[in-house]
Each structure stands twice: as structure tokens, then as C-alpha cells.
XYZ file of C-alpha atoms in Angstrom:
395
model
C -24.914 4.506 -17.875
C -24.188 2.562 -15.216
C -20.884 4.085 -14.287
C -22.100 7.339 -14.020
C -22.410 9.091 -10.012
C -25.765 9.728 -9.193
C -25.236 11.118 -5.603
C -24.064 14.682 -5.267
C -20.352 15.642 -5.155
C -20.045 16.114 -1.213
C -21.939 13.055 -0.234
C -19.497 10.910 -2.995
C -16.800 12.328 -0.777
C -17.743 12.014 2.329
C -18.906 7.747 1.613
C -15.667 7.260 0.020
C -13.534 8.812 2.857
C -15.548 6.304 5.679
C -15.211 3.389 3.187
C -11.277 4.011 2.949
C -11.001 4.594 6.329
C -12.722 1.582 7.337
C -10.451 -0.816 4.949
C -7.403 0.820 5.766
C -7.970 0.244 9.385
C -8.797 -3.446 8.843
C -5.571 -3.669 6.675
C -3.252 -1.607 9.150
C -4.671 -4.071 12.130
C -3.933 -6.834 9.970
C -0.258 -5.863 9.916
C 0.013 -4.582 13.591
C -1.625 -7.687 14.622
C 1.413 -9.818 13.163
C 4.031 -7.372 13.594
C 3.685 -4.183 15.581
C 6.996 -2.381 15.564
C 8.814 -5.402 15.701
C 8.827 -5.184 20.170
C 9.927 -8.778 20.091
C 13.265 -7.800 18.444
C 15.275 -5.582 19.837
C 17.506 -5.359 17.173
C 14.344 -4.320 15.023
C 12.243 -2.408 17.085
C 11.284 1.112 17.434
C 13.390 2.729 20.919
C 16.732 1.993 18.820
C 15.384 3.366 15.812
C 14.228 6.674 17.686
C 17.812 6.672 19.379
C 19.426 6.196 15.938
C 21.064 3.405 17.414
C 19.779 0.812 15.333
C 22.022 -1.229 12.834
C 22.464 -0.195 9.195
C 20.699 -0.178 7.123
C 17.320 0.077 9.413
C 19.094 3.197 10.480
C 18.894 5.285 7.262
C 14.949 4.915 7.313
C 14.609 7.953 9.146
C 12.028 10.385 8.076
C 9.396 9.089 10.740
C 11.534 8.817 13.844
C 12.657 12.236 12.937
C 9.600 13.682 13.029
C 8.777 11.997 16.271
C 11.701 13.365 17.926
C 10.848 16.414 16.388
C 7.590 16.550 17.778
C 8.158 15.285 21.294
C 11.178 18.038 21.464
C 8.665 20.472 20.006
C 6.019 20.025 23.031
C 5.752 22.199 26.075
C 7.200 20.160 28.899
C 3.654 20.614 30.852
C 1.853 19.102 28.070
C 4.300 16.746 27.352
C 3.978 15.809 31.320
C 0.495 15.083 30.838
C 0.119 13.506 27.776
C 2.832 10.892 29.284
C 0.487 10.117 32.416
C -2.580 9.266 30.215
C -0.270 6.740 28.106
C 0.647 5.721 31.378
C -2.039 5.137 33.589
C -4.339 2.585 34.279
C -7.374 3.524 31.773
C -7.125 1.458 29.101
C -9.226 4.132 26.205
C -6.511 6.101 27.092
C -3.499 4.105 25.460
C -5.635 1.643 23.371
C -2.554 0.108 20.985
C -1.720 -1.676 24.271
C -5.308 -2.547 24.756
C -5.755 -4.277 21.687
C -2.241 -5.537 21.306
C -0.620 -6.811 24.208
C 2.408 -7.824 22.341
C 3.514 -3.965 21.732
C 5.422 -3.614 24.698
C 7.076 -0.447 23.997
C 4.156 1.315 23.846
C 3.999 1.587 27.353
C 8.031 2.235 28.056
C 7.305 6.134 29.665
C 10.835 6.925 27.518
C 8.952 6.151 24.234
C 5.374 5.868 24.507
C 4.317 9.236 22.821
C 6.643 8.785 20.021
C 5.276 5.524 19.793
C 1.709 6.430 19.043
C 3.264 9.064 16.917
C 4.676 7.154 14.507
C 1.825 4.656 14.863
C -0.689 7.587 13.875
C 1.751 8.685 11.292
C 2.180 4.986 9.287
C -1.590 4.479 9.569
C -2.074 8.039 7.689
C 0.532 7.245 5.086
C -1.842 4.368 3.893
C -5.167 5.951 4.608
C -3.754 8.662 2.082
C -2.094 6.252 0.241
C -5.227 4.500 -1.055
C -6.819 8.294 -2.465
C -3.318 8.312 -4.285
C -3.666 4.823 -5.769
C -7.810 5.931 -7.060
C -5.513 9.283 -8.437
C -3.507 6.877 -10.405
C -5.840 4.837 -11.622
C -8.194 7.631 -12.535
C -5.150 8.685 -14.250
C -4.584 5.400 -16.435
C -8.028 3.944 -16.414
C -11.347 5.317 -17.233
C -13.609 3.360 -15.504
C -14.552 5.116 -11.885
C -15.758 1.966 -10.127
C -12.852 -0.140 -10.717
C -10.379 3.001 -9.714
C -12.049 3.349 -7.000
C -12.557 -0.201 -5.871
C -8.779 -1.449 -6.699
C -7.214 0.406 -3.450
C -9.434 -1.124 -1.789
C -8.359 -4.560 -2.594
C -4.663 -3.846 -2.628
C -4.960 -2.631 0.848
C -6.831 -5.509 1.977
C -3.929 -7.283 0.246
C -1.242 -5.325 1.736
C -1.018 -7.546 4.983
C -0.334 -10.604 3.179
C 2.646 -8.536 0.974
C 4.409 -8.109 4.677
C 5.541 -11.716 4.744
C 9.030 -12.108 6.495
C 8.999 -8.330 8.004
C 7.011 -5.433 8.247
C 8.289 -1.847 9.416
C 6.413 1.620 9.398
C 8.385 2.965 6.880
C 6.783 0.488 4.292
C 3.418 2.533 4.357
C 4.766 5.871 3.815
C 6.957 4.285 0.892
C 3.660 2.965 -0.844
C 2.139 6.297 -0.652
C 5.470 8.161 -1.599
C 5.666 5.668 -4.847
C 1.863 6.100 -5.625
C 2.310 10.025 -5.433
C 4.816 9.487 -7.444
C 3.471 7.760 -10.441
C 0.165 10.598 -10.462
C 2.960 13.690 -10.555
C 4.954 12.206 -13.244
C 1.758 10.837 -15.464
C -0.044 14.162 -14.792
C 2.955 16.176 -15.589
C 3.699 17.814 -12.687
C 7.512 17.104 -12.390
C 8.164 19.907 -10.053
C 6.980 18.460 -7.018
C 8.711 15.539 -8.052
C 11.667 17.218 -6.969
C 10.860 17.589 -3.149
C 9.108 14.381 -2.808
C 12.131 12.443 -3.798
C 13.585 14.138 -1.060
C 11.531 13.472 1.721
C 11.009 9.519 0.278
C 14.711 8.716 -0.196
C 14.995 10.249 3.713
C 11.991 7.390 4.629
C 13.672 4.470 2.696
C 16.756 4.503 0.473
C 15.931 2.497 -2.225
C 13.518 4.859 -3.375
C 16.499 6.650 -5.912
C 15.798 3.342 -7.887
C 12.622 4.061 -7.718
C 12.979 7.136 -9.781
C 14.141 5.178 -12.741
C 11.184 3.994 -12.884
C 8.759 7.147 -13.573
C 10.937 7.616 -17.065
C 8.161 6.563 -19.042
C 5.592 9.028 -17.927
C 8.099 11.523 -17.777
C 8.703 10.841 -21.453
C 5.195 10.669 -21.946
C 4.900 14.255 -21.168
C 8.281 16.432 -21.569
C 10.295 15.916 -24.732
C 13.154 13.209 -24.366
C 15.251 15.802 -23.662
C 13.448 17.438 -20.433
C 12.610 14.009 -19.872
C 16.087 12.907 -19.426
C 16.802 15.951 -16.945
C 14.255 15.577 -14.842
C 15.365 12.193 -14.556
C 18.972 12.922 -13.654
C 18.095 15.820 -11.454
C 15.789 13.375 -8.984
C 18.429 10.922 -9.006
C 20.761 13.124 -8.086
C 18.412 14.671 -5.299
C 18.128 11.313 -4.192
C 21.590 10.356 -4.416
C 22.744 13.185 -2.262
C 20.262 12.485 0.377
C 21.326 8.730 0.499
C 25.186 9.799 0.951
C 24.123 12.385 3.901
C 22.044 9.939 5.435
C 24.669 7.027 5.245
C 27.386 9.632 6.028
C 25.769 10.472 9.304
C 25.019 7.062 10.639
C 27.899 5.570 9.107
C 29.714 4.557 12.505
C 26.688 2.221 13.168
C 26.934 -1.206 13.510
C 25.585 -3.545 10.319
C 26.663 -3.527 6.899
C 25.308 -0.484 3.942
C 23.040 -3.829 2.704
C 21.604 -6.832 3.905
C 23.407 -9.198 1.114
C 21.521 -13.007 0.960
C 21.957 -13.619 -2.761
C 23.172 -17.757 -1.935
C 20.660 -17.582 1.158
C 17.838 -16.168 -1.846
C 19.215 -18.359 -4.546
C 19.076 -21.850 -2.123
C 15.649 -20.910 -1.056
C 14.451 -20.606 -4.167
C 15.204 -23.612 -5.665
C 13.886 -25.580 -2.903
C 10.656 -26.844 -4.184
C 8.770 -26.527 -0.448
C 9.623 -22.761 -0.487
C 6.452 -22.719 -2.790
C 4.028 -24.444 -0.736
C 4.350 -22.301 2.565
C 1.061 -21.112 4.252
C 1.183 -18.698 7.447
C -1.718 -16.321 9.061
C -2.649 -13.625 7.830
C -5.785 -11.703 9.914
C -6.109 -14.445 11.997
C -6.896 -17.238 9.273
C -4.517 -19.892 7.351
C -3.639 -18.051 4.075
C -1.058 -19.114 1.294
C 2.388 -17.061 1.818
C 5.013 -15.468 -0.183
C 5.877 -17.657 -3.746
C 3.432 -19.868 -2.727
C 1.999 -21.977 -5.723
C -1.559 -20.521 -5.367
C -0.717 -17.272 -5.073
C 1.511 -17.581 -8.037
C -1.238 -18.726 -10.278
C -3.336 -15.851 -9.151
C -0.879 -13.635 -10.112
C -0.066 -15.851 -13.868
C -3.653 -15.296 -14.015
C -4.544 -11.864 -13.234
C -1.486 -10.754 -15.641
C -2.613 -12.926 -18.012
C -6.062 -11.258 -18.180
C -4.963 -7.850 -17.387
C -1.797 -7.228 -19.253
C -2.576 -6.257 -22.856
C -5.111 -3.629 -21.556
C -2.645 -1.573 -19.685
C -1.683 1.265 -21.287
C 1.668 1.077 -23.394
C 3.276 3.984 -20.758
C 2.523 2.045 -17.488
C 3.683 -1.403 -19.177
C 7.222 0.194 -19.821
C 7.241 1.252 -16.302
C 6.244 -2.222 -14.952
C 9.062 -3.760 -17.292
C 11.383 -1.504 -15.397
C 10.551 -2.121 -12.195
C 10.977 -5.802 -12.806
C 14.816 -5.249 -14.693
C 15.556 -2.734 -11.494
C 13.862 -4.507 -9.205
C 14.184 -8.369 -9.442
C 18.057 -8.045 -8.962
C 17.836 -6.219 -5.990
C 15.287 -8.808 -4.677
C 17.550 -11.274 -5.146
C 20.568 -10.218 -3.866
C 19.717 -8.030 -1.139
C 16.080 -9.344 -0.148
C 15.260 -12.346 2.087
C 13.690 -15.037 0.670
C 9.860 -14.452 -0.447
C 9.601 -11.289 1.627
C 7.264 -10.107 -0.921
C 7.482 -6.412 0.712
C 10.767 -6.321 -1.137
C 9.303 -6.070 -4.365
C 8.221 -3.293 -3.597
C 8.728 -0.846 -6.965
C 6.462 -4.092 -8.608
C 3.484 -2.571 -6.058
C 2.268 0.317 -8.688
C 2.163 -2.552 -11.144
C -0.099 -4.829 -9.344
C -2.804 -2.024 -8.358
C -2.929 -1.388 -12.005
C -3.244 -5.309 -13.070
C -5.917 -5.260 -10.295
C -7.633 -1.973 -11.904
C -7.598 -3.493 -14.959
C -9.220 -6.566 -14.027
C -11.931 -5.122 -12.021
C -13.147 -3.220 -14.581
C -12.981 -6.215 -17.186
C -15.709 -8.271 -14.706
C -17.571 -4.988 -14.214
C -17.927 -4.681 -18.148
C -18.783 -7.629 -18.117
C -21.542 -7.742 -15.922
C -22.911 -4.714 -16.937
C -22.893 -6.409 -20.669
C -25.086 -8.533 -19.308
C -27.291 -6.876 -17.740
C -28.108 -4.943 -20.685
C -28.464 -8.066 -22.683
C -31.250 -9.112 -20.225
C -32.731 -5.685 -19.894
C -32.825 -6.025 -24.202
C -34.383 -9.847 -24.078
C -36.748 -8.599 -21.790
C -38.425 -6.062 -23.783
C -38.401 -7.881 -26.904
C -41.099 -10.558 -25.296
C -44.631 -9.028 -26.419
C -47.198 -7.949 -23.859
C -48.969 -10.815 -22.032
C -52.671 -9.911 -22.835
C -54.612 -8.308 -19.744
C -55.939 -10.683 -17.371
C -60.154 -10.756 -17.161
C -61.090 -8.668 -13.432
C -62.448 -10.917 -11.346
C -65.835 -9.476 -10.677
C -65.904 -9.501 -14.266
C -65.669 -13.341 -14.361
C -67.819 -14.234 -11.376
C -70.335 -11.711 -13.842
C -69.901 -14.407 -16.264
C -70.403 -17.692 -14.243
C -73.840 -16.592 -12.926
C -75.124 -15.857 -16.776
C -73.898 -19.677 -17.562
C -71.618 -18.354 -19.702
């Protein structure tokens, strides 16, 4: 009863597209506030990226800069020519990332600015879309509307505080690639699958492990066989793209992978690594393995765990056998953002959760509504003219 829409179709849309617009914003400021496109590291940032001069493996992340190029090459030169004087003059409306943040210097290099708020318009889509994915998937798995539609919400206001050692624009079109993901293969739509895994491997690499993961609702839908050849097929889309991609760039500077398994493995075992705190939209929060934030988690797994269905639990499991190596040995220390293929998990723990204290509540308010119409009628109170009536008869 109390889950059921009472506003019509159009306006449902319309609220839900402001309120995920509004918390994406606050969650993509929350990430360009710390971050931007890393300006203050060269060796990071966006103009080498754009130039495909960046190291490996930052260079095979490449679907975004590609389309930026693509774009700016795409342009007439007159209204390139004037776009490029608005991100260059002195109104500030005109070029507001360096308005509100001063630190993203490379916004207002004339060489790069347009790509700049290219890609920046581009990453902040990914999640705005990525959230209506995540409410697909959970609508998908989990019956109750509220909590599906309230769980992107919180992982997006969570997001920020995921991007703890680094942050790059690629990670947003990742978590919407991996969310789209998860709805084609649970819905049974494994044909798109195909050029999706294309276009994600081409945005970040380790999306062809990725794929292993999505076995379970592949299964769920095909026979084992099908199952299995779907599976192969997107690993060998992926697999191709990968080789072209490292093929091409493969005179850059840098190494195929990042390896820090001793760096990873001393960190870990340090006991302070678990009590680090940093900012996170402008406040002190608790950061990466921290002890709180490990509780939370013990907790909200705890709670949430056995009511996931028995499909998205063997995709969670592995995630964490695929996953938790790779952490290990190629992440850096409790750069949470590397745990990436765990990030379908977590919006479903959070699903499930929500919609435990919403059952909850609502329990209760139909105890009280129950308790209240079991007390009997208090009887009717005498008018008052009535009893001023009696007190001049002496009664």
C-alpha cells in the first residue's frame, strides 16, 4: 500500500530526473573538488592523455579523449574560433569549471580548454545515467520501488569517498558501463552485450575481467551451453580490443601494469593503515580500510546478505575471487576505486538494506494504524450551551 506511485507516470519522471540530477551533481563536485583531472600532475593529467602521450597504462583508457579529439576535429574552424574565445575571456559564466575550481588549470590552456569541458560534460553524464542504470538493476533484482530507487542515490553520494588515492574520468563511465552491464545480462539481452564490451574495454581495460563476472545471469537465462558462448565471445571482444589498444600505444613510456603487490602487502599489515581519515566534501570523513568504515560494511553485509538473490550472490563471489587479486597486486594501497567489479555488489547490499528499514517502518506504522482503531469511541462530549442550559436549572 504504501509502496505503490500515486502521482502520474510523467510527473514520477520528471521528479526523479531533478532528484538524480541534483545528487549526481553534489557527488561529481565532490570528486572534482578533490581531484579535477589530476592538473597538479602532469604525469596524470588530461593534455597528455588527449596527446596520447601519457604513460601506460593511463594511456589505454581512451574512449573519452577520443571522442574529444573527435569532436574538436569535427567542428567548423569558425565555431571552433569562437567557442575558444568564450572559454577564454574574462566572463567568468562563460568558463565556470575555472570559476568554481581554481585548481583546474588546464581548463583555461587555449590548446585544451574545449576538450576539457568536453570530457568534463561527458564523465558527469556517464554518472547522471549511471544512477537510472543502477534503479534498472535493482528494479531488476529487488521488488521494492523505493529502495531501488533510493539506493543510487546513496551510492552516488558515496562515490566520492570510493575515489580515495586517485580519481580519473574514466572511473564514471566504467560504473555506468558495469551497471549496464549487469541489467543486459539479468534481463537477457546478451546482444548488446556484445558492443558494450567493446566500447568499455576501449574506456578501461580491466573491464574483460569484468565479463567473467555477468556468468551467472547469463546462466540464469541461456542454457549452460549459450551461456558459456556468450561468455567466451565478450571475452574475446574484449581481449582483442585490449591487444589493439596496447599494440598502438605500446612505444609509450610506463609498464602494461602498475605492479605494488610488497608496496599493498606492507601497507596492509600496518595496523595505522586502518585508522586513516581524509576530506571528503569539505568535512573530516574516515578513508579507505579505515576501521569504521569496515564495520559499516561487516554490518551492512551482515544484514543484507542472505536476502540477495542466489544469482547476484554468485556474481558478488566472483568479483571478489577476480577481483581481490588484482587489488592486491596491481592496486595501491586502499584505493578503494580499485575494487571496482565489488561496486554492483555494494549498490545491491545497499538496496537490500534500504528496503529492510523501509519494511520495517512501514510494519510499524500499520501496527499503530491497527492499535489505534481497536481503542473504542470516546463518548461525545456535552455542547457547551447545552451545559451552561444545565447550570442555570441548578442541575
Amino acid at each position: 500500500m504504501f509502496n505503490e506511485p500515486v502521482l502520474r507516470r510523467g510527473v514520477r519522471w520528471m521528479l526523479l530526473v531533478v532528484m538524480y540530477y541534483v545528487v549526481a551533481a553534489a557527488s561529481y563536485n565532490g570528486y572534482f573538488t578533490k581531484w579535477q583531472f589530476r592538473d597538479q600532475t602532469p604525469e596524470f593529467a588530461l593534455p597528455a592523455m588527449l596527446d596520447g602521450t601519457i604513460d601506460r597504462p593511463f594511456v589505454y583508457r581512451q574512449l573519452l579523449p577520443m571522442l574529444a579529439n573527435g569532436v574538436e576535429r569535427a567542428m567548423p574552424e569558425k565555431l571552433k574560433t569562437k567557442v575558444d574565445a568564450l572559454l577564454m575571456d574574462d566572463n567568468r559564466t562563460h568558463h565556470p569549471i575555472t570559476w568554481f575550481y581554481p585548481s583546474a588549470v588546464d581548463a583555461r590552456n587555449p590548446q585544451y580548454a574545449l576538450r576539457y569541458y568536453l570530457i568534463f560534460g561527458m564523465s558527469f553524464t556517464a554518472l547522471f545515467l549511471a544512477m537510472f542504470a543502477m534503479r534498472a538493476v535493482c528494479m531488476t533484482l529487488q521488488a521494492d520501488r523505493t529502495a531501488s530507487t533510493l539506493a543510487p542515490m546513496a551510492l552516488a553520494a558515496i562515490f566520492p569517498l570510493i575515489l580515495t588515492d586517485g580519481a580519473y574520468f574514466y572511473d564514471f563511465p566504467e560504473l555506468l558501463f558495469m551497471m549496464l552491464a549487469v541489467w543486459l545480462a539479468a534481463t537477457g539481452r546478451a546482444l548488446w552485450l556484445i558492443p558494450l564490451t567493446a566500447i568499455a574495454t576501449l574506456n578501461k581495460e580491466s573491464f574483460l575481467f569484468f565479463t567473467l563476472t555477468l556468468f551467472p545471469f547469463l546462466h540464469a537465462r541461456l542454457s549452460l551451453r549459450r551461456a558459456v558462448i556468450v561468455q567466451a565471445v565478450l571475452l574475446a571482444i574484449a581481449a582483442a580490443v585490449n591487444l589493439a589498444i596496447k599494440l598502438k600505444y605500446a612505444g609509450n613510456s610506463g609498464d602494461v601494469a602498475q605492479f605494488h603487490l610488497f608496496h599493498n602487502l606492507d601497507f596492509l599489515i600496518h595496523p595505522l593503515s586502518y585508522l586513516r581519515f581524509e576530506y571528503n566534501y569539505g568535512v573530516v570523513m574516515s578513508k579507505g580500510f579505515n576501521v569504521i568504515n569496515v564495520v559499516i560494511a561487516v554490518v551492512l553485509l551482515r544484514s543484507g546478505w542472505s536476502k540477495l538473490p542466489l544469482v547476484f550472490r554468485r556474481h558478488v563471489w566472483i568479483a571478489l575471487v577476480v577481483n581481490v587479486p588484482l587489488f592486491i597486486t596491481f592496486g595501491f594501497h586502499d584505493e578503494l576505486r580499485n575494487l571496482s567489479m565489488l561496486i554492483v555488489g555494494l549498490l545491491m547490499i545497499l538496496c537490500v538494506n534500504i528496503a529492510l528499514v523501509l519494511a520495517y517502518e512501514r510494519a510499524g506504522a500499520i501496527a499503530a494504524a491497527d492499535a489505534r482503531s481497536d481503542v473504542p469511541d470516546a463518548p461525545a462530549a456535552t455542547p457547551l450551551r447545552d451545559r451552561n442550559a444545565m447550570a442555570r436549572s441548578g442541575r
